[in-house]
Amino acid sequence: MTVALPSDLSPQPLQPQGWLRYLSFSLDHKVIGLQYLITGFLFYFIGGALAGVIRTELASPISDFVSRDTYNQVLTLHGTVMIFLWIVPVVNGAFGNYLIPFYVGARDMAFPRLNAVAFWLIPPAGILLISSYFITGAAQSGWTAYPPLSLTTPAAGQVIWILSVLLLGGSSIFGGINFIATILKLRRPGLKMMQLPMYCWAMLGTSILVVLSTPVLAGTLVMLSFDIIAHTGFFNPALGGNVVVYQHLFWFYSHPAVYIMVLPAFGLVSEILPIHARKPLFGYTTMVYSILAIVVLGLIVWAHHMFTSGTPPWMRLFFTIATSFIAVPTGIKFFNWLATLWGGKIALNSAMLFASAFIVNFVFGGITGVALAQVPFDIHVHDTYFVVGHFHYIVYGGTVFVIFSSVYHWFPKFSGRMLNEPLGRLHFLLTFIGFNLCFAPQHWLGLNGMPRRVAEYDPQFTLWNQVSSVGALLMAVSALPFLVNVVVSLWRGAPAGDNPWNALTPEWLTSSPPPVENWLGEAPLVKEPYGYGIDPARLRVDSTSGLDVWLGGNR
């Protein structure tokens, strides 16, 4: 007969404690979220160093800093690292893993082991990608890997690139499935979908895009690898393949990938602005439907990247109209953010400065995006530096600024300590000036005909390239006060308390840092996560003991 041991005598697996938790196969969603965040920042600094090589080369019109092959490898690695190893894992994996269980009132993600596997696919994929530069020579065909260029460059580096991206795509799919299941199935009883914080809706929409579009990229890259290794003819024109088919398949994923990077940033900034403006989020319902509209439209706009690829007139017209329409739900969100700020008691701390700068940068990137949706203009500036400037205003001026805002906002929750505000403002100032100095001139360069992805250019473009390189240097320098701030604050930062922002969202209704299972008792039921300045009678949450607790931070 088997006798069950009492629960306090049952053997428990030994789990590393302290900082060793972040080097372990942890099932705690908070540990996994910080693993994503720390790993993402390591690759951000690698990608930033690669960007420094690019801008140093482009400071003069001749190829005099690195060889042409090396430049192509650096360019390919920079784009791949920044998209697949920095932005996507951080805005989705890091903040999604840390926050979503809190927001739905769950102890963890729906599939904790799958969650851990999703993270642990990333370090080997990143190491594989970076090491290819030193072992075989990295891929040289850019982050798009267009054939026939990707079929004629050195095969070893290109195949390693494909394998790395496949691993990262698998990680994204696992994460997307987990987020969908967690948001839809693990909500606390009594919590309705239209009472969730906006980041939940953003991650639900993002995860739908991930699950629908990422397998298309995976299949495309598998076929491309067959063309390289087995000499099949899927995309090889010499064997009857069609390179335009590759573009359709690639952009079916890679344009939604822009929203996979941007939608979570929309959700994060929607959490940050109400807290630091002390106002409810304006237009909650319209914000939700705007996210859903972006998800639907995001899947039917891919061919605006292909207006110069022989697309027929009817296709150009359809994708121009669809791309222009996607500006409508995006514009609604921006008006709602401005209305949230209007008349608020705004605290201009580091988190709010980066969030406000996001609005400015992304509006400019959105305006140039609407311009690129128009066929005549796109044909004029296609594959020029205008596109480079537009893209970086979206993914850096938008998403990366929100990442920094989020770090300043949630660092007290992660660590129990506050970041230094003067250093944070210095970081913001250097980043904002450096970013605009780097990428604003690139629009002029593109309008006047400077092609992208080249190491050599017409000398008439020298001055504005040098200005752009100075801006990149300022962005690199801006990382120093940020690193000093994080490291010093972890050890000697001012104690934050449990809720330094007097916020109403559920993650702030527990200790900072939180316990292993998030709350010591039952998860609170928060029905008004943005209830600043409204009737206190509505701001009640069900507590562990069954009593109602009014959130005093709203006084």
Coordinates of C-alpha atoms in Angstrom, one line a residue:
M1 CA 0.0 0.0 0.0
T2 CA 1.3 3.5 -0.9
V3 CA 1.1 6.1 1.8
A4 CA 1.0 9.7 0.6
L5 CA 3.4 12.0 2.4
P6 CA 2.0 15.2 4.0
S7 CA 2.3 18.2 1.8
D8 CA 5.0 19.7 4.0
L9 CA 7.1 16.5 3.7
S10 CA 6.6 15.9 0.0
P11 CA 9.9 16.1 -1.9
Q12 CA 10.2 19.4 -3.7
P13 CA 12.6 20.1 -6.6
L14 CA 15.4 22.4 -5.7
Q15 CA 15.1 25.7 -7.4
P16 CA 18.0 28.2 -7.7
Q17 CA 17.6 31.3 -5.7
G18 CA 18.7 34.9 -6.2
W19 CA 20.2 35.9 -9.5
L20 CA 20.8 32.2 -10.4
R21 CA 17.0 32.0 -11.1
Y22 CA 17.6 33.9 -14.3
L23 CA 20.1 31.2 -15.5
S24 CA 17.7 28.3 -14.8
F25 CA 14.8 26.6 -16.6
S26 CA 12.3 28.5 -14.5
L27 CA 8.5 28.1 -14.8
D28 CA 7.8 31.4 -13.0
H29 CA 6.3 33.8 -15.6
K30 CA 8.0 36.8 -13.8
V31 CA 11.5 35.2 -14.0
I32 CA 10.9 34.2 -17.7
G33 CA 9.8 37.8 -18.4
L34 CA 13.0 39.2 -17.0
Q35 CA 15.0 36.6 -18.8
Y36 CA 13.5 37.9 -22.0
L37 CA 14.2 41.5 -21.0
I38 CA 17.8 41.0 -20.0
T39 CA 18.6 38.8 -23.0
G40 CA 16.9 41.3 -25.3
F41 CA 19.0 44.1 -24.0
L42 CA 22.2 42.1 -24.5
F43 CA 21.3 41.7 -28.1
Y44 CA 20.2 45.3 -28.3
F45 CA 23.8 46.4 -27.4
I46 CA 25.2 43.9 -30.0
G47 CA 22.8 45.3 -32.7
G48 CA 23.7 48.8 -31.7
A49 CA 27.4 48.1 -32.1
L50 CA 26.7 46.7 -35.6
A51 CA 24.7 49.9 -36.3
G52 CA 27.8 51.9 -35.2
V53 CA 29.9 50.0 -37.8
I54 CA 27.3 50.9 -40.5
R55 CA 27.2 54.6 -39.6
T56 CA 31.0 54.8 -39.3
E57 CA 31.3 53.3 -42.8
L58 CA 28.7 55.8 -44.2
A59 CA 30.5 58.8 -42.7
S60 CA 32.5 58.9 -45.9
P61 CA 31.3 58.2 -49.5
I62 CA 33.9 55.5 -50.2
S63 CA 34.2 52.1 -48.7
D64 CA 37.1 52.7 -46.3
F65 CA 36.2 51.3 -42.9
V66 CA 35.2 47.7 -43.6
S67 CA 35.2 45.6 -46.8
R68 CA 32.1 45.4 -48.9
D69 CA 31.4 41.8 -48.0
T70 CA 31.9 42.7 -44.3
Y71 CA 29.5 45.6 -44.7
N72 CA 26.8 43.3 -46.2
Q73 CA 27.3 40.9 -43.3
V74 CA 27.0 43.6 -40.7
L75 CA 24.0 45.1 -42.4
T76 CA 22.2 41.7 -42.4
L77 CA 23.1 40.9 -38.8
H78 CA 22.0 44.4 -37.6
G79 CA 18.5 44.1 -39.1
T80 CA 18.0 40.5 -38.0
V81 CA 19.3 41.1 -34.4
M82 CA 17.2 44.2 -33.8
I83 CA 14.0 42.8 -35.1
F84 CA 14.1 39.1 -34.1
L85 CA 16.3 39.2 -31.0
W86 CA 15.5 42.6 -29.5
I87 CA 12.2 44.2 -30.3
V88 CA 9.9 41.2 -30.8
P89 CA 11.2 39.2 -27.7
V90 CA 11.1 42.3 -25.4
V91 CA 7.7 43.9 -26.2
N92 CA 6.0 40.5 -26.5
G93 CA 8.0 38.0 -24.4
A94 CA 9.4 40.2 -21.6
F95 CA 6.5 42.5 -20.7
G96 CA 3.9 40.0 -21.9
N97 CA 5.1 37.3 -19.6
Y98 CA 5.6 39.6 -16.7
L99 CA 2.3 41.5 -16.9
I100 CA -0.4 39.3 -18.5
P101 CA -0.9 36.8 -15.6
F102 CA -1.3 39.8 -13.2
Y103 CA -3.8 41.5 -15.6
V104 CA -6.0 38.4 -15.9
G105 CA -5.7 37.4 -12.2
A106 CA -3.8 34.2 -12.8
R107 CA -0.9 32.6 -10.9
D108 CA 1.1 31.9 -14.1
M109 CA 0.8 31.5 -17.9
A110 CA -1.5 28.8 -19.3
F111 CA 1.4 26.6 -20.3
P112 CA 4.4 27.3 -18.1
R113 CA 6.8 24.7 -19.6
L114 CA 6.0 25.8 -23.1
N115 CA 6.6 29.3 -21.9
A116 CA 10.1 28.4 -20.7
V117 CA 10.9 26.5 -23.9
A118 CA 9.8 29.6 -25.9
F119 CA 12.5 31.6 -24.1
W120 CA 15.2 29.0 -24.2
L121 CA 15.0 28.8 -28.0
I122 CA 16.2 32.4 -28.2
P123 CA 19.8 32.3 -26.7
P124 CA 21.0 29.4 -29.0
A125 CA 19.4 31.1 -32.0
G126 CA 21.1 34.4 -31.2
I127 CA 24.5 32.7 -30.5
L128 CA 24.1 30.7 -33.7
L129 CA 23.4 33.9 -35.7
I130 CA 26.3 35.9 -34.3
S131 CA 28.8 33.1 -34.3
S132 CA 28.2 32.6 -38.1
Y133 CA 30.2 35.9 -38.7
F134 CA 33.3 34.4 -37.1
I135 CA 33.0 30.8 -38.3
T136 CA 31.6 30.7 -41.8
G137 CA 30.9 34.3 -42.6
A138 CA 27.4 35.7 -41.9
A139 CA 24.6 36.0 -44.4
Q140 CA 25.0 38.9 -46.8
S141 CA 21.5 39.2 -48.4
G142 CA 19.9 41.6 -45.8
W143 CA 17.2 40.7 -43.3
T144 CA 14.8 40.1 -46.2
A145 CA 17.0 37.3 -47.8
Y146 CA 15.6 38.0 -51.2
P147 CA 16.5 35.5 -53.9
P148 CA 18.3 35.3 -56.2
L149 CA 20.8 37.2 -54.0
S150 CA 20.4 34.8 -51.1
L151 CA 21.0 31.9 -53.5
T152 CA 24.3 33.3 -54.8
T153 CA 25.9 34.6 -51.6
P154 CA 28.0 32.1 -49.5
A155 CA 25.6 29.2 -48.7
A156 CA 26.8 28.4 -45.1
G157 CA 26.1 31.8 -43.6
Q158 CA 22.7 32.0 -45.3
V159 CA 21.7 28.5 -44.1
I160 CA 22.7 29.4 -40.5
W161 CA 20.7 32.6 -40.8
I162 CA 17.6 30.6 -41.9
L163 CA 18.1 28.1 -39.0
S164 CA 18.3 30.9 -36.5
V165 CA 15.2 32.7 -37.8
L166 CA 13.3 29.4 -37.8
L167 CA 14.2 28.9 -34.1
L168 CA 13.1 32.4 -33.3
G169 CA 9.9 31.9 -35.2
G170 CA 9.1 28.8 -33.2
S171 CA 9.7 30.8 -30.0
S172 CA 7.2 33.4 -31.2
I173 CA 4.5 30.8 -32.1
F174 CA 4.8 29.1 -28.7
G175 CA 4.5 32.4 -27.0
G176 CA 1.5 33.5 -29.1
I177 CA -0.4 30.3 -28.3
N178 CA 0.4 30.8 -24.6
F179 CA -0.8 34.4 -24.6
I180 CA -4.1 33.6 -26.4
A181 CA -4.8 30.7 -24.0
T182 CA -3.9 32.7 -20.9
I183 CA -6.0 35.8 -21.8
L184 CA -9.1 33.8 -23.0
K185 CA -9.1 30.9 -20.5
L186 CA -7.3 32.0 -17.3
R187 CA -9.2 35.2 -16.4
R188 CA -10.3 35.5 -12.8
P189 CA -14.0 34.6 -12.4
G190 CA -16.0 37.8 -12.7
L191 CA -13.5 39.6 -14.9
K192 CA -15.0 40.4 -18.3
M193 CA -13.0 40.9 -21.5
M194 CA -14.0 44.6 -21.7
Q195 CA -12.6 45.1 -18.2
L196 CA -9.1 44.0 -19.1
P197 CA -6.2 46.4 -19.2
M198 CA -5.4 47.5 -22.7
Y199 CA -2.1 45.7 -22.9
C200 CA -4.1 42.4 -22.8
W201 CA -6.0 43.4 -25.9
A202 CA -2.8 44.5 -27.6
M203 CA -1.2 41.1 -26.8
L204 CA -4.2 39.2 -27.9
G205 CA -4.2 40.9 -31.3
T206 CA -0.4 40.5 -31.6
S207 CA -0.6 36.8 -30.8
I208 CA -3.3 36.2 -33.4
L209 CA -1.0 37.9 -36.0
V210 CA 1.9 35.7 -34.8
V211 CA 0.1 32.5 -35.0
L212 CA -1.4 33.2 -38.4
S213 CA 1.6 34.8 -40.2
T214 CA 4.8 33.3 -38.7
P215 CA 4.2 29.7 -40.1
V216 CA 4.1 31.3 -43.5
L217 CA 7.6 32.7 -43.0
A218 CA 8.8 29.4 -41.6
G219 CA 7.6 27.5 -44.7
T220 CA 9.1 30.1 -47.0
L221 CA 12.5 29.8 -45.4
V222 CA 12.4 26.0 -45.5
M223 CA 11.8 26.2 -49.2
L224 CA 14.6 28.7 -49.6
S225 CA 16.9 26.4 -47.7
F226 CA 16.0 23.6 -50.1
D227 CA 16.9 25.9 -53.0
I228 CA 20.3 26.5 -51.4
I229 CA 21.1 23.0 -50.2
A230 CA 19.2 20.7 -52.5
H231 CA 19.2 22.9 -55.6
T232 CA 15.4 22.8 -55.9
G233 CA 13.6 25.5 -57.9
F234 CA 11.0 27.1 -55.7
F235 CA 12.5 30.6 -56.0
N236 CA 15.6 30.1 -58.2
P237 CA 14.8 31.7 -61.6
A238 CA 17.5 29.7 -63.3
L239 CA 15.4 26.5 -62.5
G240 CA 12.0 28.0 -63.2
G241 CA 11.4 29.5 -59.7
N242 CA 9.6 32.7 -59.1
V243 CA 11.3 35.3 -56.9
V244 CA 8.1 37.4 -56.7
V245 CA 6.3 34.5 -55.0
Y246 CA 9.0 34.7 -52.4
Q247 CA 8.3 38.4 -51.9
H248 CA 4.6 37.7 -51.4
L249 CA 5.2 35.0 -48.9
F250 CA 7.9 36.9 -47.0
W251 CA 5.9 40.1 -46.7
F252 CA 2.8 38.3 -45.7
Y253 CA 4.6 37.7 -42.5
S254 CA 7.0 40.7 -42.4
H255 CA 4.5 43.4 -42.7
P256 CA 2.3 42.0 -39.9
A257 CA 5.7 41.8 -38.1
V258 CA 5.7 45.6 -37.9
Y259 CA 2.4 45.3 -36.0
I260 CA 3.8 42.4 -33.9
M261 CA 6.4 45.0 -32.8
V262 CA 4.1 48.0 -32.6
L263 CA 0.8 46.7 -31.2
P264 CA 2.4 45.6 -27.8
A265 CA 4.0 49.1 -27.7
F266 CA 0.5 50.6 -28.1
G267 CA -0.7 48.5 -25.2
L268 CA 2.2 49.4 -23.0
V269 CA 1.9 53.1 -23.6
S270 CA -1.8 52.8 -22.9
E271 CA -0.9 51.5 -19.4
I272 CA 1.7 54.2 -18.7
L273 CA -0.1 57.4 -19.8
P274 CA -3.2 57.2 -17.5
I275 CA -1.1 56.5 -14.4
H276 CA 1.3 59.5 -15.0
A277 CA -1.5 61.8 -16.2
R278 CA -3.9 60.7 -13.4
K279 CA -6.7 60.4 -15.8
P280 CA -8.8 57.5 -17.1
L281 CA -7.8 56.1 -20.5
F282 CA -9.9 57.9 -23.0
G283 CA -12.1 55.9 -25.3
Y284 CA -11.4 52.4 -24.0
T285 CA -14.0 50.7 -26.3
T286 CA -12.7 52.5 -29.4
M287 CA -9.1 51.5 -28.5
V288 CA -10.1 47.9 -28.4
Y289 CA -11.9 47.9 -31.7
S290 CA -8.9 49.9 -33.2
I291 CA -6.6 47.1 -32.2
L292 CA -8.9 44.5 -33.8
A293 CA -9.1 46.6 -37.0
I294 CA -5.3 46.8 -37.2
V295 CA -5.1 43.0 -36.8
V296 CA -7.5 42.5 -39.7
L297 CA -6.0 45.2 -42.0
G298 CA -2.5 44.2 -41.1
L299 CA -3.0 40.9 -42.8
I300 CA -4.1 42.4 -46.2
V301 CA -1.5 45.2 -46.8
W302 CA 1.7 43.2 -47.5
A303 CA 2.1 44.0 -51.2
H304 CA 2.6 47.7 -50.7
H305 CA 6.3 46.6 -50.3
M306 CA 6.1 45.3 -53.9
F307 CA 4.9 48.2 -56.0
T308 CA 8.1 48.0 -58.1
S309 CA 7.9 44.2 -58.5
G310 CA 5.7 44.1 -61.5
T311 CA 2.4 44.1 -59.6
P312 CA -0.6 44.6 -61.8
P313 CA -2.6 47.9 -61.5
W314 CA -5.6 46.4 -59.7
M315 CA -3.3 45.0 -57.0
R316 CA -1.6 48.3 -56.6
L317 CA -4.9 50.0 -56.2
F318 CA -6.2 47.5 -53.6
F319 CA -3.1 47.6 -51.4
T320 CA -2.9 51.4 -51.6
I321 CA -6.5 51.7 -50.4
A322 CA -6.0 49.0 -47.7
T323 CA -2.8 50.6 -46.4
S324 CA -4.4 54.0 -46.3
F325 CA -7.3 52.6 -44.3
I326 CA -5.0 51.2 -41.6
A327 CA -4.2 54.8 -40.7
V328 CA -7.7 55.3 -39.4
P329 CA -7.6 52.9 -36.4
T330 CA -4.1 54.1 -35.7
G331 CA -5.2 57.7 -35.8
I332 CA -8.0 56.9 -33.4
K333 CA -5.5 55.6 -30.8
F334 CA -3.4 58.7 -31.1
F335 CA -6.4 61.0 -30.6
N336 CA -7.3 58.9 -27.5
W337 CA -3.8 59.2 -26.1
L338 CA -3.9 62.9 -26.6
A339 CA -7.3 63.1 -24.9
T340 CA -6.0 61.1 -22.0
L341 CA -3.2 63.6 -21.5
W342 CA -5.4 66.7 -22.0
G343 CA -6.2 68.3 -18.7
G344 CA -4.3 65.6 -16.7
K345 CA -2.0 66.1 -13.8
I346 CA 1.0 65.1 -15.8
A347 CA 4.2 64.0 -14.0
L348 CA 7.1 64.6 -16.4
N349 CA 9.3 61.8 -15.1
S350 CA 11.5 59.6 -17.4
A351 CA 8.7 57.1 -18.1
M352 CA 6.3 59.9 -19.2
L353 CA 9.0 61.7 -21.3
F354 CA 9.8 58.5 -23.3
A355 CA 6.0 57.8 -23.7
S356 CA 5.3 61.3 -24.9
A357 CA 8.3 61.2 -27.3
F358 CA 6.8 58.0 -28.7
I359 CA 3.7 59.9 -29.7
V360 CA 5.7 62.5 -31.6
N361 CA 8.0 60.1 -33.3
F362 CA 5.3 57.6 -34.3
V363 CA 3.1 60.4 -35.7
F364 CA 5.9 61.4 -38.0
G365 CA 6.6 57.8 -39.0
G366 CA 2.9 57.3 -39.7
I367 CA 2.7 60.4 -41.9
T368 CA 5.7 59.1 -44.0
G369 CA 4.0 55.7 -44.0
V370 CA 0.8 57.1 -45.6
A371 CA 3.0 58.8 -48.2
L372 CA 4.7 55.4 -49.0
A373 CA 1.3 53.8 -49.5
Q374 CA 0.7 55.9 -52.6
V375 CA 2.1 54.2 -55.7
P376 CA 3.6 57.2 -57.5
F377 CA 5.5 58.4 -54.4
D378 CA 6.6 54.9 -53.4
I379 CA 8.0 54.2 -56.9
H380 CA 10.1 57.4 -56.6
V381 CA 11.6 56.6 -53.1
H382 CA 11.5 52.7 -53.2
D383 CA 14.8 51.2 -51.9
T384 CA 16.1 54.6 -50.9
Y385 CA 17.0 56.0 -47.5
F386 CA 13.6 57.6 -47.2
V387 CA 12.3 54.1 -46.4
V388 CA 15.1 53.6 -43.9
G389 CA 14.1 56.8 -42.1
H390 CA 10.4 55.9 -42.1
F391 CA 11.1 52.4 -40.8
H392 CA 13.3 53.5 -38.0
Y393 CA 10.8 56.2 -36.9
I394 CA 8.3 53.4 -36.5
V395 CA 10.3 50.7 -34.9
Y396 CA 12.9 52.7 -32.9
G397 CA 11.1 56.1 -32.5
G398 CA 8.0 54.1 -31.7
T399 CA 8.6 50.7 -30.1
V400 CA 12.1 51.2 -28.6
F401 CA 11.0 54.5 -26.9
V402 CA 8.1 52.6 -25.4
I403 CA 10.5 49.9 -24.2
F404 CA 12.6 52.5 -22.3
S405 CA 9.4 54.1 -20.9
S406 CA 8.3 50.7 -19.7
V407 CA 11.6 50.0 -18.0
Y408 CA 11.4 53.2 -16.1
H409 CA 7.8 52.6 -15.2
W410 CA 8.0 48.9 -14.1
F411 CA 11.5 48.8 -12.7
P412 CA 10.2 49.4 -9.2
K413 CA 7.9 46.4 -9.7
F414 CA 10.8 44.2 -10.9
S415 CA 13.3 45.3 -8.2
G416 CA 11.5 47.1 -5.4
R417 CA 13.8 50.1 -6.1
M418 CA 13.4 53.4 -8.0
L419 CA 15.6 54.4 -10.9
N420 CA 17.5 57.7 -10.7
E421 CA 15.4 60.5 -12.3
P422 CA 18.3 62.9 -13.3
L423 CA 20.1 60.0 -15.1
G424 CA 16.8 59.0 -16.7
R425 CA 16.2 62.5 -18.0
L426 CA 19.8 62.6 -19.4
H427 CA 19.2 59.3 -21.1
F428 CA 16.0 60.6 -22.6
L429 CA 17.6 63.8 -23.8
L430 CA 20.5 62.1 -25.5
T431 CA 18.3 59.4 -27.0
F432 CA 15.7 61.8 -28.4
I433 CA 18.2 64.3 -29.9
G434 CA 20.4 61.5 -31.2
F435 CA 17.5 59.6 -32.7
N436 CA 16.1 62.6 -34.6
L437 CA 19.5 63.8 -35.7
C438 CA 20.3 60.3 -37.0
F439 CA 17.1 59.5 -38.9
A440 CA 15.4 62.7 -39.9
P441 CA 18.1 63.6 -42.5
Q442 CA 17.7 60.2 -44.1
H443 CA 14.3 61.3 -45.5
W444 CA 16.1 64.1 -47.4
L445 CA 18.8 61.6 -48.6
G446 CA 16.1 59.3 -49.9
L447 CA 14.1 62.0 -51.6
N448 CA 17.2 63.0 -53.5
G449 CA 18.0 59.5 -54.6
M450 CA 20.5 57.8 -52.2
P451 CA 19.9 54.1 -52.3
R452 CA 19.8 52.0 -49.1
R453 CA 22.0 49.0 -48.3
V454 CA 25.1 50.5 -50.0
A455 CA 28.5 51.2 -48.5
E456 CA 29.5 53.7 -51.2
Y457 CA 27.4 56.7 -52.4
D458 CA 27.5 59.9 -54.4
P459 CA 29.7 62.5 -52.6
Q460 CA 26.9 65.0 -52.7
F461 CA 25.3 63.1 -49.8
T462 CA 28.3 63.3 -47.5
L463 CA 27.2 66.1 -45.2
W464 CA 23.8 64.7 -44.2
N465 CA 25.3 61.2 -43.8
Q466 CA 27.9 62.7 -41.4
V467 CA 25.1 64.4 -39.5
S468 CA 23.3 61.1 -39.3
S469 CA 26.4 59.4 -38.0
V470 CA 26.8 62.0 -35.3
G471 CA 23.2 61.3 -34.3
A472 CA 24.0 57.6 -34.1
L473 CA 27.0 58.4 -31.9
L474 CA 24.7 60.3 -29.5
M475 CA 22.4 57.3 -29.4
A476 CA 25.3 55.1 -28.5
V477 CA 26.4 57.5 -25.7
S478 CA 22.9 57.6 -24.3
A479 CA 23.2 53.9 -23.4
L480 CA 25.9 54.8 -20.7
P481 CA 23.6 56.8 -18.3
F482 CA 21.0 54.1 -18.7
L483 CA 23.3 51.3 -17.8
V484 CA 24.8 53.2 -14.9
N485 CA 21.3 54.0 -13.7
V486 CA 20.1 50.4 -13.8
V487 CA 23.2 48.9 -12.2
V488 CA 23.5 51.4 -9.4
S489 CA 19.8 51.5 -8.7
L490 CA 19.7 47.7 -8.4
W491 CA 22.1 47.9 -5.5
R492 CA 21.5 51.3 -4.0
G493 CA 18.3 52.7 -5.5
A494 CA 15.7 54.4 -3.2
P495 CA 13.2 51.8 -1.9
A496 CA 10.1 52.0 -4.1
G497 CA 7.4 50.6 -1.8
D498 CA 4.7 48.4 -3.2
N499 CA 3.0 51.0 -5.4
P500 CA 5.1 54.1 -6.0
W501 CA 2.9 55.4 -8.8
N502 CA -0.4 54.9 -6.8
A503 CA -1.6 52.9 -9.8
L504 CA -4.8 51.0 -10.0
T505 CA -3.8 48.1 -12.4
P506 CA -3.5 44.7 -10.7
E507 CA 0.3 44.2 -10.8
W508 CA 0.6 47.1 -8.3
L509 CA -1.8 45.5 -5.8
T510 CA 0.9 43.1 -4.5
S511 CA 4.3 43.5 -3.1
S512 CA 7.3 44.8 -5.2
P513 CA 8.9 42.5 -6.2
P514 CA 5.9 40.1 -6.1
P515 CA 5.8 36.7 -4.4
V516 CA 6.2 33.5 -6.4
E517 CA 2.5 33.1 -7.0
N518 CA 1.9 36.8 -7.4
W519 CA -0.5 37.3 -4.4
L520 CA -0.4 35.9 -0.9
G521 CA -4.2 35.1 -1.2
E522 CA -6.8 35.3 -3.8
A523 CA -6.1 37.5 -6.8
P524 CA -7.9 40.9 -6.7
L525 CA -10.8 41.6 -9.0
V526 CA -10.1 44.9 -10.7
K527 CA -12.9 46.2 -12.9
E528 CA -11.7 49.8 -13.3
P529 CA -8.0 49.6 -14.1
Y530 CA -8.0 53.3 -15.3
G531 CA -10.4 54.7 -12.7
Y532 CA -8.5 57.9 -11.8
G533 CA -10.7 60.7 -10.8
I534 CA -14.0 58.9 -11.0
D535 CA -16.5 58.0 -8.3
P536 CA -14.6 56.2 -5.5
A537 CA -17.7 53.9 -5.0
R538 CA -16.8 52.3 -8.3
L539 CA -13.2 51.7 -7.4
R540 CA -13.6 48.6 -5.3
V541 CA -11.7 45.3 -5.7
D542 CA -12.6 42.0 -4.1
S543 CA -9.8 41.2 -1.6
T544 CA -8.5 37.9 -0.2
S545 CA -10.7 38.0 2.8
G546 CA -13.9 38.7 0.8
L547 CA -14.0 42.3 2.1
D548 CA -13.9 45.2 -0.4
V549 CA -10.8 47.4 -0.4
W550 CA -10.8 50.9 -1.9
L551 CA -7.6 51.8 -3.6
G552 CA -6.4 54.8 -1.7
G553 CA -4.0 55.8 -4.4
N554 CA -6.9 57.5 -6.2
R555 CA -7.5 60.1 -3.4

